[in-house]
Amino acid sequence: MAHLSASLSPPRPVSSRSFTLVSSSSSDDGEDDAPLPFPTALPRSDFLAPDFDPAEYLSSLANRHQTLEDLRSDLRERSAAISTELLELVNTNYTSFLSLGDELKGGEDKVEDVRVALLGFRRAVEEIKGRVRERGTEVGGLNKDLTGVRSDIETGRKMMELDERISALEARLAIGSTGHDTDESDEDEEDDEDELEGAVGSSSAKLAQLANQYVTIDELADDIGRETLFVRKTEERLIRCRNTILLDLGTALREAKKAGVRGHAKLLKLMTIYALVDAQAEAVKALKSN
């Protein structure tokens, strides 16, 4: 543009923000070029975009009819204008800025009140937590006590059942009376087809029932605990019941041996009953003694 301006005659002042278009060097009409359109002011909204990028924005102004110096001058003037506006805003609201400190004055008391209230609330929460922990410990202890009481109740029921079963077995064995329960003995003998005619001892069916009752009682005593005082006191009664059953088994065994071949079936049943009450040694001794 500098060499074009030098060729103009006569020269005339040109605005820094306007441009003149020179004629071609071959033109002889001597008419002056018309001035270029004055560039419009940069819109303020362009600078307020959230994604504003200076380099990108300047590159978008390539088609703007304005020199770089004019653009810099425009931006400086815009920056100065913004600073002036900011100063005017500060001066306008200066009184409010000064009164803001006065309004906040004395707020320390309110802050202290809030702090004290929060500390009191924290202490209350800690007290509640402590009470909850204590109650949890108390409830845990009560649950243990309840479990122990339930266990004691269950043990008591088993003890009562043990006593009832021993009494029933003693009644069937006629321990402490003059003889065995003849009605049940006769009924058992009628149901046992392998019983020998004229036998005076108990039938193998009745002996098997008695042995099963004894085994049930013995297992119940183990469940309660052999070291329990109640079980130790009933141990003597159990021993008497077992000895009575072995005595009846010995009598029936002798009768089966005397019967010879006819007594083999009953003999096998009696040996099974001996094994049921864990008395194999007594069975061998009974066989040898006869």
PDB file of C-alpha atoms in Angstrom:
ATOM      1  CA  MET A   1       0.000   0.000   0.000  1.00  0.00           C
ATOM      2  CA  ALA A   2       2.928   2.422   0.552  1.00  0.00           C
ATOM      3  CA  HIS A   3       4.031   2.585  -3.097  1.00  0.00           C
ATOM      4  CA  LEU A   4       0.455   3.119  -4.202  1.00  0.00           C
ATOM      5  CA  SER A   5       0.051   6.075  -1.863  1.00  0.00           C
ATOM      6  CA  ALA A   6       3.317   7.614  -3.121  1.00  0.00           C
ATOM      7  CA  SER A   7       2.024   7.660  -6.702  1.00  0.00           C
ATOM      8  CA  LEU A   8      -0.967   9.868  -5.841  1.00  0.00           C
ATOM      9  CA  SER A   9      -0.673  13.579  -6.909  1.00  0.00           C
ATOM     10  CA  PRO A  10      -1.446  15.837  -5.245  1.00  0.00           C
ATOM     11  CA  PRO A  11      -1.473  14.004  -1.872  1.00  0.00           C
ATOM     12  CA  ARG A  12      -4.304  14.617   0.551  1.00  0.00           C
ATOM     13  CA  PRO A  13      -4.826  13.592   4.139  1.00  0.00           C
ATOM     14  CA  VAL A  14      -6.355  10.207   4.645  1.00  0.00           C
ATOM     15  CA  SER A  15      -7.956   8.898   7.865  1.00  0.00           C
ATOM     16  CA  SER A  16      -6.051   6.198   9.651  1.00  0.00           C
ATOM     17  CA  ARG A  17      -9.159   4.040   9.524  1.00  0.00           C
ATOM     18  CA  SER A  18      -9.926   4.498   5.815  1.00  0.00           C
ATOM     19  CA  PHE A  19      -8.267   3.201   2.714  1.00  0.00           C
ATOM     20  CA  THR A  20      -8.109   4.554  -0.875  1.00  0.00           C
ATOM     21  CA  LEU A  21      -7.980   2.419  -3.930  1.00  0.00           C
ATOM     22  CA  VAL A  22      -5.460   3.697  -6.506  1.00  0.00           C
ATOM     23  CA  SER A  23      -6.018   3.492 -10.212  1.00  0.00           C
ATOM     24  CA  SER A  24      -3.997   1.222 -12.444  1.00  0.00           C
ATOM     25  CA  SER A  25      -0.689   2.665 -13.638  1.00  0.00           C
ATOM     26  CA  SER A  26      -1.894   2.409 -17.195  1.00  0.00           C
ATOM     27  CA  SER A  27      -5.091   4.457 -16.540  1.00  0.00           C
ATOM     28  CA  ASP A  28      -5.090   8.094 -17.703  1.00  0.00           C
ATOM     29  CA  ASP A  29      -8.563   9.161 -16.537  1.00  0.00           C
ATOM     30  CA  GLY A  30      -7.052  10.824 -13.405  1.00  0.00           C
ATOM     31  CA  GLU A  31     -10.105  10.028 -11.268  1.00  0.00           C
ATOM     32  CA  ASP A  32      -9.510   9.462  -7.520  1.00  0.00           C
ATOM     33  CA  ASP A  33     -10.331   6.107  -6.044  1.00  0.00           C
ATOM     34  CA  ALA A  34     -13.394   5.917  -3.740  1.00  0.00           C
ATOM     35  CA  PRO A  35     -12.563   5.394  -0.033  1.00  0.00           C
ATOM     36  CA  LEU A  36     -12.975   1.894   1.420  1.00  0.00           C
ATOM     37  CA  PRO A  37     -15.866   1.343   3.864  1.00  0.00           C
ATOM     38  CA  PHE A  38     -15.004   2.168   7.468  1.00  0.00           C
ATOM     39  CA  PRO A  39     -14.776  -1.062   9.512  1.00  0.00           C
ATOM     40  CA  THR A  40     -17.529  -1.555  12.026  1.00  0.00           C
ATOM     41  CA  ALA A  41     -16.700  -1.789  15.711  1.00  0.00           C
ATOM     42  CA  LEU A  42     -15.935  -5.225  17.034  1.00  0.00           C
ATOM     43  CA  PRO A  43     -19.047  -6.559  18.819  1.00  0.00           C
ATOM     44  CA  ARG A  44     -18.577  -6.845  22.561  1.00  0.00           C
ATOM     45  CA  SER A  45     -20.414 -10.159  22.636  1.00  0.00           C
ATOM     46  CA  ASP A  46     -17.537 -11.772  20.719  1.00  0.00           C
ATOM     47  CA  PHE A  47     -15.247 -11.345  23.727  1.00  0.00           C
ATOM     48  CA  LEU A  48     -17.833 -12.772  26.150  1.00  0.00           C
ATOM     49  CA  ALA A  49     -17.997 -16.204  24.525  1.00  0.00           C
ATOM     50  CA  PRO A  50     -17.070 -19.015  27.014  1.00  0.00           C
ATOM     51  CA  ASP A  51     -14.709 -20.594  24.474  1.00  0.00           C
ATOM     52  CA  PHE A  52     -13.063 -17.318  23.361  1.00  0.00           C
ATOM     53  CA  ASP A  53      -9.613 -17.869  21.835  1.00  0.00           C
ATOM     54  CA  PRO A  54      -7.570 -14.732  20.914  1.00  0.00           C
ATOM     55  CA  ALA A  55      -5.525 -16.383  18.162  1.00  0.00           C
ATOM     56  CA  GLU A  56      -8.552 -17.957  16.555  1.00  0.00           C
ATOM     57  CA  TYR A  57     -10.501 -14.710  16.837  1.00  0.00           C
ATOM     58  CA  LEU A  58      -7.745 -12.667  15.152  1.00  0.00           C
ATOM     59  CA  SER A  59      -7.477 -15.202  12.334  1.00  0.00           C
ATOM     60  CA  SER A  60     -11.196 -14.768  11.705  1.00  0.00           C
ATOM     61  CA  LEU A  61     -10.601 -11.045  11.047  1.00  0.00           C
ATOM     62  CA  ALA A  62      -8.494 -11.619   7.897  1.00  0.00           C
ATOM     63  CA  ASN A  63     -11.161 -10.087   5.624  1.00  0.00           C
ATOM     64  CA  ARG A  64     -11.617  -7.016   7.818  1.00  0.00           C
ATOM     65  CA  HIS A  65     -10.610  -3.753   6.016  1.00  0.00           C
ATOM     66  CA  GLN A  66      -8.344  -2.549   8.810  1.00  0.00           C
ATOM     67  CA  THR A  67      -4.615  -2.448   9.419  1.00  0.00           C
ATOM     68  CA  LEU A  68      -3.025  -4.312  12.302  1.00  0.00           C
ATOM     69  CA  GLU A  69      -2.064  -1.038  13.988  1.00  0.00           C
ATOM     70  CA  ASP A  70      -5.642   0.230  13.746  1.00  0.00           C
ATOM     71  CA  LEU A  71      -6.872  -3.066  15.192  1.00  0.00           C
ATOM     72  CA  ARG A  72      -4.397  -2.784  18.092  1.00  0.00           C
ATOM     73  CA  SER A  73      -5.470   0.790  18.710  1.00  0.00           C
ATOM     74  CA  ASP A  74      -9.099  -0.275  18.710  1.00  0.00           C
ATOM     75  CA  LEU A  75      -8.441  -3.030  21.207  1.00  0.00           C
ATOM     76  CA  ARG A  76      -6.452  -0.671  23.462  1.00  0.00           C
ATOM     77  CA  GLU A  77      -9.291   1.837  23.402  1.00  0.00           C
ATOM     78  CA  ARG A  78     -11.754  -0.944  24.210  1.00  0.00           C
ATOM     79  CA  SER A  79      -9.584  -2.126  27.115  1.00  0.00           C
ATOM     80  CA  ALA A  80      -9.315   1.443  28.440  1.00  0.00           C
ATOM     81  CA  ALA A  81     -13.074   1.870  28.145  1.00  0.00           C
ATOM     82  CA  ILE A  82     -13.667  -1.358  30.090  1.00  0.00           C
ATOM     83  CA  SER A  83     -11.233  -0.235  32.806  1.00  0.00           C
ATOM     84  CA  THR A  84     -13.079   3.103  33.004  1.00  0.00           C
ATOM     85  CA  GLU A  85     -16.419   1.313  33.322  1.00  0.00           C
ATOM     86  CA  LEU A  86     -15.009  -0.911  36.068  1.00  0.00           C
ATOM     87  CA  LEU A  87     -13.684   2.130  37.928  1.00  0.00           C
ATOM     88  CA  GLU A  88     -17.024   3.869  37.626  1.00  0.00           C
ATOM     89  CA  LEU A  89     -18.780   0.778  38.981  1.00  0.00           C
ATOM     90  CA  VAL A  90     -16.396   0.631  41.935  1.00  0.00           C
ATOM     91  CA  ASN A  91     -16.867   4.346  42.641  1.00  0.00           C
ATOM     92  CA  THR A  92     -20.624   4.017  42.331  1.00  0.00           C
ATOM     93  CA  ASN A  93     -20.739   1.122  44.810  1.00  0.00           C
ATOM     94  CA  TYR A  94     -17.901   2.367  47.007  1.00  0.00           C
ATOM     95  CA  THR A  95     -20.277   3.311  49.790  1.00  0.00           C
ATOM     96  CA  SER A  96     -21.791  -0.165  49.702  1.00  0.00           C
ATOM     97  CA  PHE A  97     -18.314  -1.711  49.842  1.00  0.00           C
ATOM     98  CA  LEU A  98     -17.470   0.335  52.911  1.00  0.00           C
ATOM     99  CA  SER A  99     -20.763  -0.434  54.625  1.00  0.00           C
ATOM    100  CA  LEU A 100     -20.254  -4.148  53.956  1.00  0.00           C
ATOM    101  CA  GLY A 101     -17.540  -4.312  56.600  1.00  0.00           C
ATOM    102  CA  ASP A 102     -19.755  -2.458  59.074  1.00  0.00           C
ATOM    103  CA  GLU A 103     -22.594  -4.905  58.457  1.00  0.00           C
ATOM    104  CA  LEU A 104     -20.304  -7.870  59.085  1.00  0.00           C
ATOM    105  CA  LYS A 105     -19.027  -6.312  62.279  1.00  0.00           C
ATOM    106  CA  GLY A 106     -20.188  -8.173  65.351  1.00  0.00           C
ATOM    107  CA  GLY A 107     -20.751 -11.473  63.501  1.00  0.00           C
ATOM    108  CA  GLU A 108     -18.150 -13.149  65.686  1.00  0.00           C
ATOM    109  CA  ASP A 109     -20.740 -13.519  68.441  1.00  0.00           C
ATOM    110  CA  LYS A 110     -23.130 -15.311  66.131  1.00  0.00           C
ATOM    111  CA  VAL A 111     -20.358 -17.552  64.857  1.00  0.00           C
ATOM    112  CA  GLU A 112     -19.379 -18.381  68.439  1.00  0.00           C
ATOM    113  CA  ASP A 113     -22.992 -19.185  69.289  1.00  0.00           C
ATOM    114  CA  VAL A 114     -23.184 -21.538  66.345  1.00  0.00           C
ATOM    115  CA  ARG A 115     -19.876 -23.162  67.327  1.00  0.00           C
ATOM    116  CA  VAL A 116     -21.050 -23.680  70.913  1.00  0.00           C
ATOM    117  CA  ALA A 117     -24.340 -25.129  69.668  1.00  0.00           C
ATOM    118  CA  LEU A 118     -22.466 -27.551  67.400  1.00  0.00           C
ATOM    119  CA  LEU A 119     -20.203 -28.636  70.252  1.00  0.00           C
ATOM    120  CA  GLY A 120     -23.234 -29.258  72.430  1.00  0.00           C
ATOM    121  CA  PHE A 121     -24.859 -31.263  69.647  1.00  0.00           C
ATOM    122  CA  ARG A 122     -21.680 -33.298  69.213  1.00  0.00           C
ATOM    123  CA  ARG A 123     -21.575 -34.101  72.942  1.00  0.00           C
ATOM    124  CA  ALA A 124     -25.223 -35.140  72.834  1.00  0.00           C
ATOM    125  CA  VAL A 125     -24.530 -37.445  69.890  1.00  0.00           C
ATOM    126  CA  GLU A 126     -21.561 -39.009  71.686  1.00  0.00           C
ATOM    127  CA  GLU A 127     -23.696 -39.591  74.792  1.00  0.00           C
ATOM    128  CA  ILE A 128     -26.365 -41.284  72.699  1.00  0.00           C
ATOM    129  CA  LYS A 129     -23.736 -43.464  71.021  1.00  0.00           C
ATOM    130  CA  GLY A 130     -22.391 -44.453  74.431  1.00  0.00           C
ATOM    131  CA  ARG A 131     -25.857 -45.391  75.640  1.00  0.00           C
ATOM    132  CA  VAL A 132     -26.480 -47.413  72.494  1.00  0.00           C
ATOM    133  CA  ARG A 133     -23.207 -49.290  73.011  1.00  0.00           C
ATOM    134  CA  GLU A 134     -24.091 -49.983  76.633  1.00  0.00           C
ATOM    135  CA  ARG A 135     -27.539 -51.180  75.661  1.00  0.00           C
ATOM    136  CA  GLY A 136     -26.029 -53.390  72.956  1.00  0.00           C
ATOM    137  CA  THR A 137     -23.689 -54.957  75.516  1.00  0.00           C
ATOM    138  CA  GLU A 138     -26.588 -55.436  77.901  1.00  0.00           C
ATOM    139  CA  VAL A 139     -28.735 -57.024  75.217  1.00  0.00           C
ATOM    140  CA  GLY A 140     -25.868 -59.327  74.244  1.00  0.00           C
ATOM    141  CA  GLY A 141     -25.534 -60.467  77.859  1.00  0.00           C
ATOM    142  CA  LEU A 142     -29.275 -61.026  78.113  1.00  0.00           C
ATOM    143  CA  ASN A 143     -29.216 -63.088  74.919  1.00  0.00           C
ATOM    144  CA  LYS A 144     -26.478 -65.261  76.396  1.00  0.00           C
ATOM    145  CA  ASP A 145     -28.497 -65.662  79.578  1.00  0.00           C
ATOM    146  CA  LEU A 146     -31.578 -66.555  77.535  1.00  0.00           C
ATOM    147  CA  THR A 147     -29.596 -69.144  75.609  1.00  0.00           C
ATOM    148  CA  GLY A 148     -28.373 -70.621  78.881  1.00  0.00           C
ATOM    149  CA  VAL A 149     -31.899 -70.703  80.327  1.00  0.00           C
ATOM    150  CA  ARG A 150     -33.224 -72.423  77.225  1.00  0.00           C
ATOM    151  CA  SER A 151     -30.421 -74.968  77.436  1.00  0.00           C
ATOM    152  CA  ASP A 152     -31.202 -75.586  81.105  1.00  0.00           C
ATOM    153  CA  ILE A 153     -34.913 -76.017  80.308  1.00  0.00           C
ATOM    154  CA  GLU A 154     -34.100 -78.495  77.568  1.00  0.00           C
ATOM    155  CA  THR A 155     -31.769 -80.377  79.898  1.00  0.00           C
ATOM    156  CA  GLY A 156     -34.506 -80.447  82.555  1.00  0.00           C
ATOM    157  CA  ARG A 157     -36.966 -81.904  80.070  1.00  0.00           C
ATOM    158  CA  LYS A 158     -34.462 -84.571  79.115  1.00  0.00           C
ATOM    159  CA  MET A 159     -33.904 -85.396  82.789  1.00  0.00           C
ATOM    160  CA  MET A 160     -37.637 -85.801  83.323  1.00  0.00           C
ATOM    161  CA  GLU A 161     -37.827 -88.001  80.237  1.00  0.00           C
ATOM    162  CA  LEU A 162     -34.890 -90.061  81.495  1.00  0.00           C
ATOM    163  CA  ASP A 163     -36.554 -90.637  84.860  1.00  0.00           C
ATOM    164  CA  GLU A 164     -39.853 -91.591  83.209  1.00  0.00           C
ATOM    165  CA  ARG A 165     -38.186 -94.028  80.830  1.00  0.00           C
ATOM    166  CA  ILE A 166     -36.173 -95.680  83.625  1.00  0.00           C
ATOM    167  CA  SER A 167     -39.322 -96.015  85.741  1.00  0.00           C
ATOM    168  CA  ALA A 168     -41.188 -97.579  82.808  1.00  0.00           C
ATOM    169  CA  LEU A 169     -38.331-100.027  82.165  1.00  0.00           C
ATOM    170  CA  GLU A 170     -38.146-100.898  85.864  1.00  0.00           C
ATOM    171  CA  ALA A 171     -41.875-101.576  85.823  1.00  0.00           C
ATOM    172  CA  ARG A 172     -41.556-103.926  82.858  1.00  0.00           C
ATOM    173  CA  LEU A 173     -38.593-105.673  84.460  1.00  0.00           C
ATOM    174  CA  ALA A 174     -40.513-105.817  87.746  1.00  0.00           C
ATOM    175  CA  ILE A 175     -37.529-104.473  89.634  1.00  0.00           C
ATOM    176  CA  GLY A 176     -38.563-104.100  93.252  1.00  0.00           C
ATOM    177  CA  SER A 177     -41.697-106.255  92.759  1.00  0.00           C
ATOM    178  CA  THR A 178     -42.384-109.976  92.996  1.00  0.00           C
ATOM    179  CA  GLY A 179     -42.243-110.837  89.328  1.00  0.00           C
ATOM    180  CA  HIS A 180     -42.260-109.680  85.738  1.00  0.00           C
ATOM    181  CA  ASP A 181     -45.224-108.191  83.938  1.00  0.00           C
ATOM    182  CA  THR A 182     -46.940-111.469  82.997  1.00  0.00           C
ATOM    183  CA  ASP A 183     -49.603-109.902  80.754  1.00  0.00           C
ATOM    184  CA  GLU A 184     -47.042-108.330  78.426  1.00  0.00           C
ATOM    185  CA  SER A 185     -44.946-111.501  78.590  1.00  0.00           C
ATOM    186  CA  ASP A 186     -47.876-113.666  77.512  1.00  0.00           C
ATOM    187  CA  GLU A 187     -48.716-111.261  74.673  1.00  0.00           C
ATOM    188  CA  ASP A 188     -45.129-111.266  73.435  1.00  0.00           C
ATOM    189  CA  GLU A 189     -44.922-115.046  73.602  1.00  0.00           C
ATOM    190  CA  GLU A 190     -48.094-115.388  71.538  1.00  0.00           C
ATOM    191  CA  ASP A 191     -46.582-113.182  68.805  1.00  0.00           C
ATOM    192  CA  ASP A 192     -43.230-115.039  68.757  1.00  0.00           C
ATOM    193  CA  GLU A 193     -43.505-118.108  66.499  1.00  0.00           C
ATOM    194  CA  ASP A 194     -39.976-119.286  67.350  1.00  0.00           C
ATOM    195  CA  GLU A 195     -40.610-119.590  71.080  1.00  0.00           C
ATOM    196  CA  LEU A 196     -40.207-123.052  72.601  1.00  0.00           C
ATOM    197  CA  GLU A 197     -43.141-124.799  74.146  1.00  0.00           C
ATOM    198  CA  GLY A 198     -42.959-124.972  77.947  1.00  0.00           C
ATOM    199  CA  ALA A 199     -40.273-122.264  78.216  1.00  0.00           C
ATOM    200  CA  VAL A 200     -40.353-120.409  81.529  1.00  0.00           C
ATOM    201  CA  GLY A 201     -38.065-117.501  80.519  1.00  0.00           C
ATOM    202  CA  SER A 202     -39.033-114.332  78.690  1.00  0.00           C
ATOM    203  CA  SER A 203     -39.656-114.494  74.960  1.00  0.00           C
ATOM    204  CA  SER A 204     -37.018-113.183  72.544  1.00  0.00           C
ATOM    205  CA  ALA A 205     -39.454-110.480  71.301  1.00  0.00           C
ATOM    206  CA  LYS A 206     -39.972-109.104  74.806  1.00  0.00           C
ATOM    207  CA  LEU A 207     -36.255-109.245  75.532  1.00  0.00           C
ATOM    208  CA  ALA A 208     -35.585-107.319  72.315  1.00  0.00           C
ATOM    209  CA  GLN A 209     -38.089-104.623  73.386  1.00  0.00           C
ATOM    210  CA  LEU A 210     -36.485-104.365  76.800  1.00  0.00           C
ATOM    211  CA  ALA A 211     -33.024-104.128  75.258  1.00  0.00           C
ATOM    212  CA  ASN A 212     -34.165-101.365  72.872  1.00  0.00           C
ATOM    213  CA  GLN A 213     -35.655 -99.428  75.765  1.00  0.00           C
ATOM    214  CA  TYR A 214     -32.399 -99.730  77.701  1.00  0.00           C
ATOM    215  CA  VAL A 215     -30.327 -98.553  74.694  1.00  0.00           C
ATOM    216  CA  THR A 216     -32.603 -95.510  74.275  1.00  0.00           C
ATOM    217  CA  ILE A 217     -32.223 -94.650  77.956  1.00  0.00           C
ATOM    218  CA  ASP A 218     -28.456 -95.078  77.778  1.00  0.00           C
ATOM    219  CA  GLU A 219     -28.193 -92.745  74.763  1.00  0.00           C
ATOM    220  CA  LEU A 220     -30.395 -90.174  76.508  1.00  0.00           C
ATOM    221  CA  ALA A 221     -28.080 -90.278  79.537  1.00  0.00           C
ATOM    222  CA  ASP A 222     -25.092 -89.660  77.247  1.00  0.00           C
ATOM    223  CA  ASP A 223     -26.920 -86.713  75.678  1.00  0.00           C
ATOM    224  CA  ILE A 224     -27.539 -85.130  79.080  1.00  0.00           C
ATOM    225  CA  GLY A 225     -23.989 -85.831  80.237  1.00  0.00           C
ATOM    226  CA  ARG A 226     -22.602 -88.633  82.340  1.00  0.00           C
ATOM    227  CA  GLU A 227     -20.979 -86.115  84.678  1.00  0.00           C
ATOM    228  CA  THR A 228     -24.342 -84.525  85.512  1.00  0.00           C
ATOM    229  CA  LEU A 229     -25.359 -85.090  89.123  1.00  0.00           C
ATOM    230  CA  PHE A 230     -28.806 -86.355  88.112  1.00  0.00           C
ATOM    231  CA  VAL A 231     -27.368 -88.898  85.679  1.00  0.00           C
ATOM    232  CA  ARG A 232     -24.848 -90.115  88.272  1.00  0.00           C
ATOM    233  CA  LYS A 233     -27.706 -90.711  90.690  1.00  0.00           C
ATOM    234  CA  THR A 234     -29.645 -92.726  88.104  1.00  0.00           C
ATOM    235  CA  GLU A 235     -26.573 -94.766  87.114  1.00  0.00           C
ATOM    236  CA  GLU A 236     -27.320 -97.384  89.753  1.00  0.00           C
ATOM    237  CA  ARG A 237     -30.861 -97.843  88.429  1.00  0.00           C
ATOM    238  CA  LEU A 238     -29.517 -98.252  84.907  1.00  0.00           C
ATOM    239  CA  ILE A 239     -27.061-100.897  86.061  1.00  0.00           C
ATOM    240  CA  ARG A 240     -29.876-102.836  87.771  1.00  0.00           C
ATOM    241  CA  CYS A 241     -31.987-102.700  84.611  1.00  0.00           C
ATOM    242  CA  ARG A 242     -29.095-103.938  82.485  1.00  0.00           C
ATOM    243  CA  ASN A 243     -28.251-106.760  84.889  1.00  0.00           C
ATOM    244  CA  THR A 244     -31.900-107.847  84.975  1.00  0.00           C
ATOM    245  CA  ILE A 245     -32.032-107.924  81.171  1.00  0.00           C
ATOM    246  CA  LEU A 246     -28.804-109.980  81.081  1.00  0.00           C
ATOM    247  CA  LEU A 247     -30.224-112.334  83.686  1.00  0.00           C
ATOM    248  CA  ASP A 248     -33.349-112.924  81.566  1.00  0.00           C
ATOM    249  CA  LEU A 249     -31.164-113.355  78.492  1.00  0.00           C
ATOM    250  CA  GLY A 250     -29.089-115.976  80.307  1.00  0.00           C
ATOM    251  CA  THR A 251     -32.205-117.929  81.314  1.00  0.00           C
ATOM    252  CA  ALA A 252     -33.567-117.819  77.751  1.00  0.00           C
ATOM    253  CA  LEU A 253     -30.163-118.841  76.382  1.00  0.00           C
ATOM    254  CA  ARG A 254     -29.994-121.918  78.589  1.00  0.00           C
ATOM    255  CA  GLU A 255     -33.481-122.972  77.511  1.00  0.00           C
ATOM    256  CA  ALA A 256     -32.581-122.499  73.826  1.00  0.00           C
ATOM    257  CA  LYS A 257     -29.441-124.643  74.232  1.00  0.00           C
ATOM    258  CA  LYS A 258     -31.385-127.378  75.957  1.00  0.00           C
ATOM    259  CA  ALA A 259     -33.866-127.466  73.069  1.00  0.00           C
ATOM    260  CA  GLY A 260     -31.101-128.440  70.658  1.00  0.00           C
ATOM    261  CA  VAL A 261     -31.897-127.938  66.978  1.00  0.00           C
ATOM    262  CA  ARG A 262     -35.350-126.479  67.744  1.00  0.00           C
ATOM    263  CA  GLY A 263     -33.728-123.708  69.766  1.00  0.00           C
ATOM    264  CA  HIS A 264     -31.207-122.535  67.130  1.00  0.00           C
ATOM    265  CA  ALA A 265     -33.500-119.764  65.774  1.00  0.00           C
ATOM    266  CA  LYS A 266     -34.143-118.380  69.240  1.00  0.00           C
ATOM    267  CA  LEU A 267     -30.449-118.726  70.076  1.00  0.00           C
ATOM    268  CA  LEU A 268     -29.537-116.481  67.139  1.00  0.00           C
ATOM    269  CA  LYS A 269     -32.091-113.876  68.214  1.00  0.00           C
ATOM    270  CA  LEU A 270     -30.729-113.912  71.752  1.00  0.00           C
ATOM    271  CA  MET A 271     -27.169-113.382  70.515  1.00  0.00           C
ATOM    272  CA  THR A 272     -28.413-110.332  68.528  1.00  0.00           C
ATOM    273  CA  ILE A 273     -29.965-108.924  71.700  1.00  0.00           C
ATOM    274  CA  TYR A 274     -26.688-109.470  73.580  1.00  0.00           C
ATOM    275  CA  ALA A 275     -24.908-107.424  70.887  1.00  0.00           C
ATOM    276  CA  LEU A 276     -27.605-104.717  71.128  1.00  0.00           C
ATOM    277  CA  VAL A 277     -26.822-104.093  74.806  1.00  0.00           C
ATOM    278  CA  ASP A 278     -23.074-104.369  74.144  1.00  0.00           C
ATOM    279  CA  ALA A 279     -22.783-107.552  76.207  1.00  0.00           C
ATOM    280  CA  GLN A 280     -20.960-109.936  73.854  1.00  0.00           C
ATOM    281  CA  ALA A 281     -18.571-110.963  76.602  1.00  0.00           C
ATOM    282  CA  GLU A 282     -21.505-111.941  78.854  1.00  0.00           C
ATOM    283  CA  ALA A 283     -22.990-113.980  75.967  1.00  0.00           C
ATOM    284  CA  VAL A 284     -19.758-115.943  75.498  1.00  0.00           C
ATOM    285  CA  LYS A 285     -19.550-116.534  79.248  1.00  0.00           C
ATOM    286  CA  ALA A 286     -23.181-117.774  79.324  1.00  0.00           C
ATOM    287  CA  LEU A 287     -22.522-120.173  76.449  1.00  0.00           C
ATOM    288  CA  LYS A 288     -19.412-121.589  78.070  1.00  0.00           C
ATOM    289  CA  SER A 289     -21.065-122.003  81.451  1.00  0.00           C
ATOM    290  CA  ASN A 290     -23.644-124.317  79.933  1.00  0.00           C
TER     291      ASN A 290
END
